[in-house]
XYZ file of C-alpha atoms in Angstrom:
196
model
C 4.843 103.966 28.872
C 7.629 102.357 27.058
C 8.931 99.495 27.850
C 12.270 98.805 28.964
C 13.826 96.121 27.947
C 15.522 93.670 31.054
C 18.293 92.128 31.252
C 18.770 88.334 31.392
C 19.752 87.637 35.090
C 23.005 86.008 35.748
C 23.050 82.757 37.743
C 24.293 83.542 40.820
C 27.789 80.654 40.975
C 26.800 77.641 42.478
C 28.908 77.152 45.866
C 31.518 74.301 45.656
C 31.648 72.413 48.185
C 34.708 73.318 50.414
C 37.521 70.842 50.601
C 39.121 70.200 53.909
C 42.526 71.621 53.908
C 45.096 69.481 55.648
C 46.450 70.751 59.044
C 49.490 72.055 59.208
C 51.760 69.526 61.085
C 52.183 70.136 64.697
C 56.226 70.780 65.133
C 57.672 67.795 67.003
C 58.631 68.325 70.692
C 62.406 69.238 71.280
C 63.704 65.946 72.220
C 66.087 66.216 75.444
C 68.692 63.141 75.837
C 68.615 61.643 78.800
C 70.906 63.334 81.777
C 72.125 62.511 85.316
C 70.730 65.416 86.195
C 67.035 64.996 85.123
C 64.618 62.947 87.248
C 61.250 62.367 87.791
C 62.116 61.840 92.077
C 60.171 64.119 94.089
C 61.538 67.125 94.589
C 63.696 67.408 97.653
C 62.432 68.498 100.935
C 63.122 71.755 102.993
C 66.766 71.838 104.506
C 64.018 72.418 107.841
C 62.323 69.088 107.688
C 66.016 67.017 106.301
C 67.533 68.804 109.428
C 64.331 67.412 111.674
C 64.342 64.137 110.068
C 68.133 63.441 110.944
C 67.937 65.094 114.437
C 65.123 62.969 115.368
C 66.443 59.746 113.410
C 69.956 60.363 114.833
C 68.168 60.920 118.499
C 66.159 57.621 118.583
C 69.007 55.789 117.181
C 71.686 56.804 119.822
C 68.989 56.740 122.385
C 68.596 52.790 121.536
C 72.541 52.371 121.488
C 72.793 53.491 124.968
C 69.783 51.956 126.571
C 71.440 48.250 124.682
C 74.944 50.072 126.061
C 73.333 49.909 129.722
C 71.352 46.312 130.244
C 74.588 44.937 128.332
C 72.095 44.008 125.329
C 72.242 44.514 122.533
C 68.740 46.861 121.115
C 69.393 48.102 118.308
C 69.434 45.810 115.404
C 69.660 46.936 111.488
C 65.864 46.431 110.611
C 65.438 49.776 113.247
C 67.560 51.694 111.164
C 65.644 51.077 108.538
C 62.534 51.445 110.419
C 63.555 55.163 111.564
C 64.689 56.163 108.242
C 60.804 55.554 107.544
C 59.325 57.042 110.402
C 61.412 60.374 110.152
C 61.914 60.664 106.496
C 58.792 59.104 105.072
C 56.040 59.862 107.871
C 52.865 59.975 106.217
C 53.884 56.811 104.383
C 51.264 53.611 105.814
C 54.296 51.761 106.228
C 55.628 54.434 108.959
C 52.639 54.803 110.672
C 52.793 53.083 114.562
C 50.394 50.066 113.677
C 52.735 49.301 110.839
C 56.633 49.924 113.203
C 55.244 48.420 116.252
C 52.782 45.884 115.028
C 54.816 44.843 112.049
C 58.008 44.399 113.670
C 56.515 42.133 116.321
C 54.091 40.011 114.109
C 57.483 39.174 112.101
C 59.240 38.209 115.256
C 57.104 35.977 116.304
C 57.209 34.519 112.909
C 61.047 34.304 112.991
C 60.357 32.918 116.378
C 58.010 29.856 115.288
C 60.361 29.132 112.236
C 63.412 29.314 114.262
C 61.545 26.528 116.729
C 60.150 24.091 113.544
C 63.092 24.665 111.530
C 66.135 25.379 113.688
C 68.762 28.071 112.738
C 70.196 27.866 109.143
C 69.654 30.098 105.790
C 67.439 28.455 104.219
C 65.346 29.108 107.865
C 66.009 32.545 107.704
C 64.433 32.647 103.847
C 61.528 30.825 104.856
C 61.191 33.248 108.072
C 61.465 36.698 106.206
C 59.030 35.279 103.614
C 56.161 34.294 106.084
C 56.970 37.352 107.925
C 55.943 39.357 104.707
C 52.733 36.938 104.357
C 51.759 37.353 107.805
C 52.302 41.320 107.849
C 49.791 41.370 105.114
C 47.634 39.494 106.525
C 46.916 41.598 109.491
C 47.514 44.715 107.637
C 51.155 45.655 109.441
C 53.297 45.823 106.378
C 56.746 47.259 107.374
C 59.248 46.310 105.184
C 61.852 46.422 107.965
C 60.722 44.104 109.552
C 61.125 40.900 107.113
C 64.488 41.345 108.414
C 63.759 40.992 111.884
C 62.301 37.500 111.260
C 66.063 36.810 109.654
C 67.983 37.946 111.991
C 66.128 35.762 114.755
C 66.571 32.382 113.202
C 70.304 33.375 112.299
C 70.715 34.669 115.672
C 68.623 32.450 118.233
C 68.144 35.139 120.431
C 66.116 34.420 123.956
C 62.535 34.693 122.639
C 60.864 36.984 125.921
C 63.915 39.320 126.077
C 64.116 39.848 122.497
C 60.361 40.780 122.553
C 60.589 43.272 125.534
C 63.821 44.974 123.677
C 61.683 45.121 120.174
C 58.434 46.524 121.716
C 61.081 48.781 124.167
C 62.562 50.051 120.615
C 59.598 50.659 118.594
C 58.486 52.444 121.270
C 61.329 54.599 121.453
C 61.189 54.975 117.597
C 57.543 56.002 117.357
C 57.649 58.955 120.676
C 60.724 60.233 118.675
C 58.691 60.415 115.132
C 55.637 61.964 117.515
C 58.182 64.644 118.594
C 59.778 65.173 115.477
C 56.099 65.450 113.401
C 55.172 68.022 116.064
C 58.329 70.570 114.861
C 55.596 72.052 112.459
C 58.577 71.593 110.036
C 57.679 67.440 108.492
C 54.732 66.226 108.079
C 52.376 65.529 111.168
C 53.236 61.847 112.373
C 51.419 59.766 113.251
C 48.837 60.213 110.288
C 46.918 57.659 112.312
C 47.460 54.996 115.151
C 45.481 51.977 114.087
């Protein structure tokens, strides 16, 4: 049988290394100009939660004013309104817990009384009392920012120690008690998250 001529094989093309194609640039996110209406603050709480906080805080502070009126003493001092703000508007914060509200206020009061006894009443002594109260609360783990003002008030106003401490204890117990009632409403965060 006659042989058929073979055709020479055509060599296969050699693969060329693939050159990476540059990635398409990612389009820049649209920039937003800052607005007074945009914020990184937490969302506004539900109206029912705001209502409970408002009513609870108002009731507690009005009761303190009524107790003071009945006793002929000042029971409602500015730091207690700030304490109520923490208990009713931010009940889950450590600063709002009973240990911190009652303990922080009493620790700061003792600091204020000690500074008053040692340095007398002056604006300088008041400033020192506020600063030392911050340190004392930190050491005793009873941090409660409004209470630093209680130390300042004691040095500035020179109240009778025993009466002031008794009224302060009563006032903080009223605020915590109303906070517990508000926390049981089911419309706010449960209060307290811890006692001690």
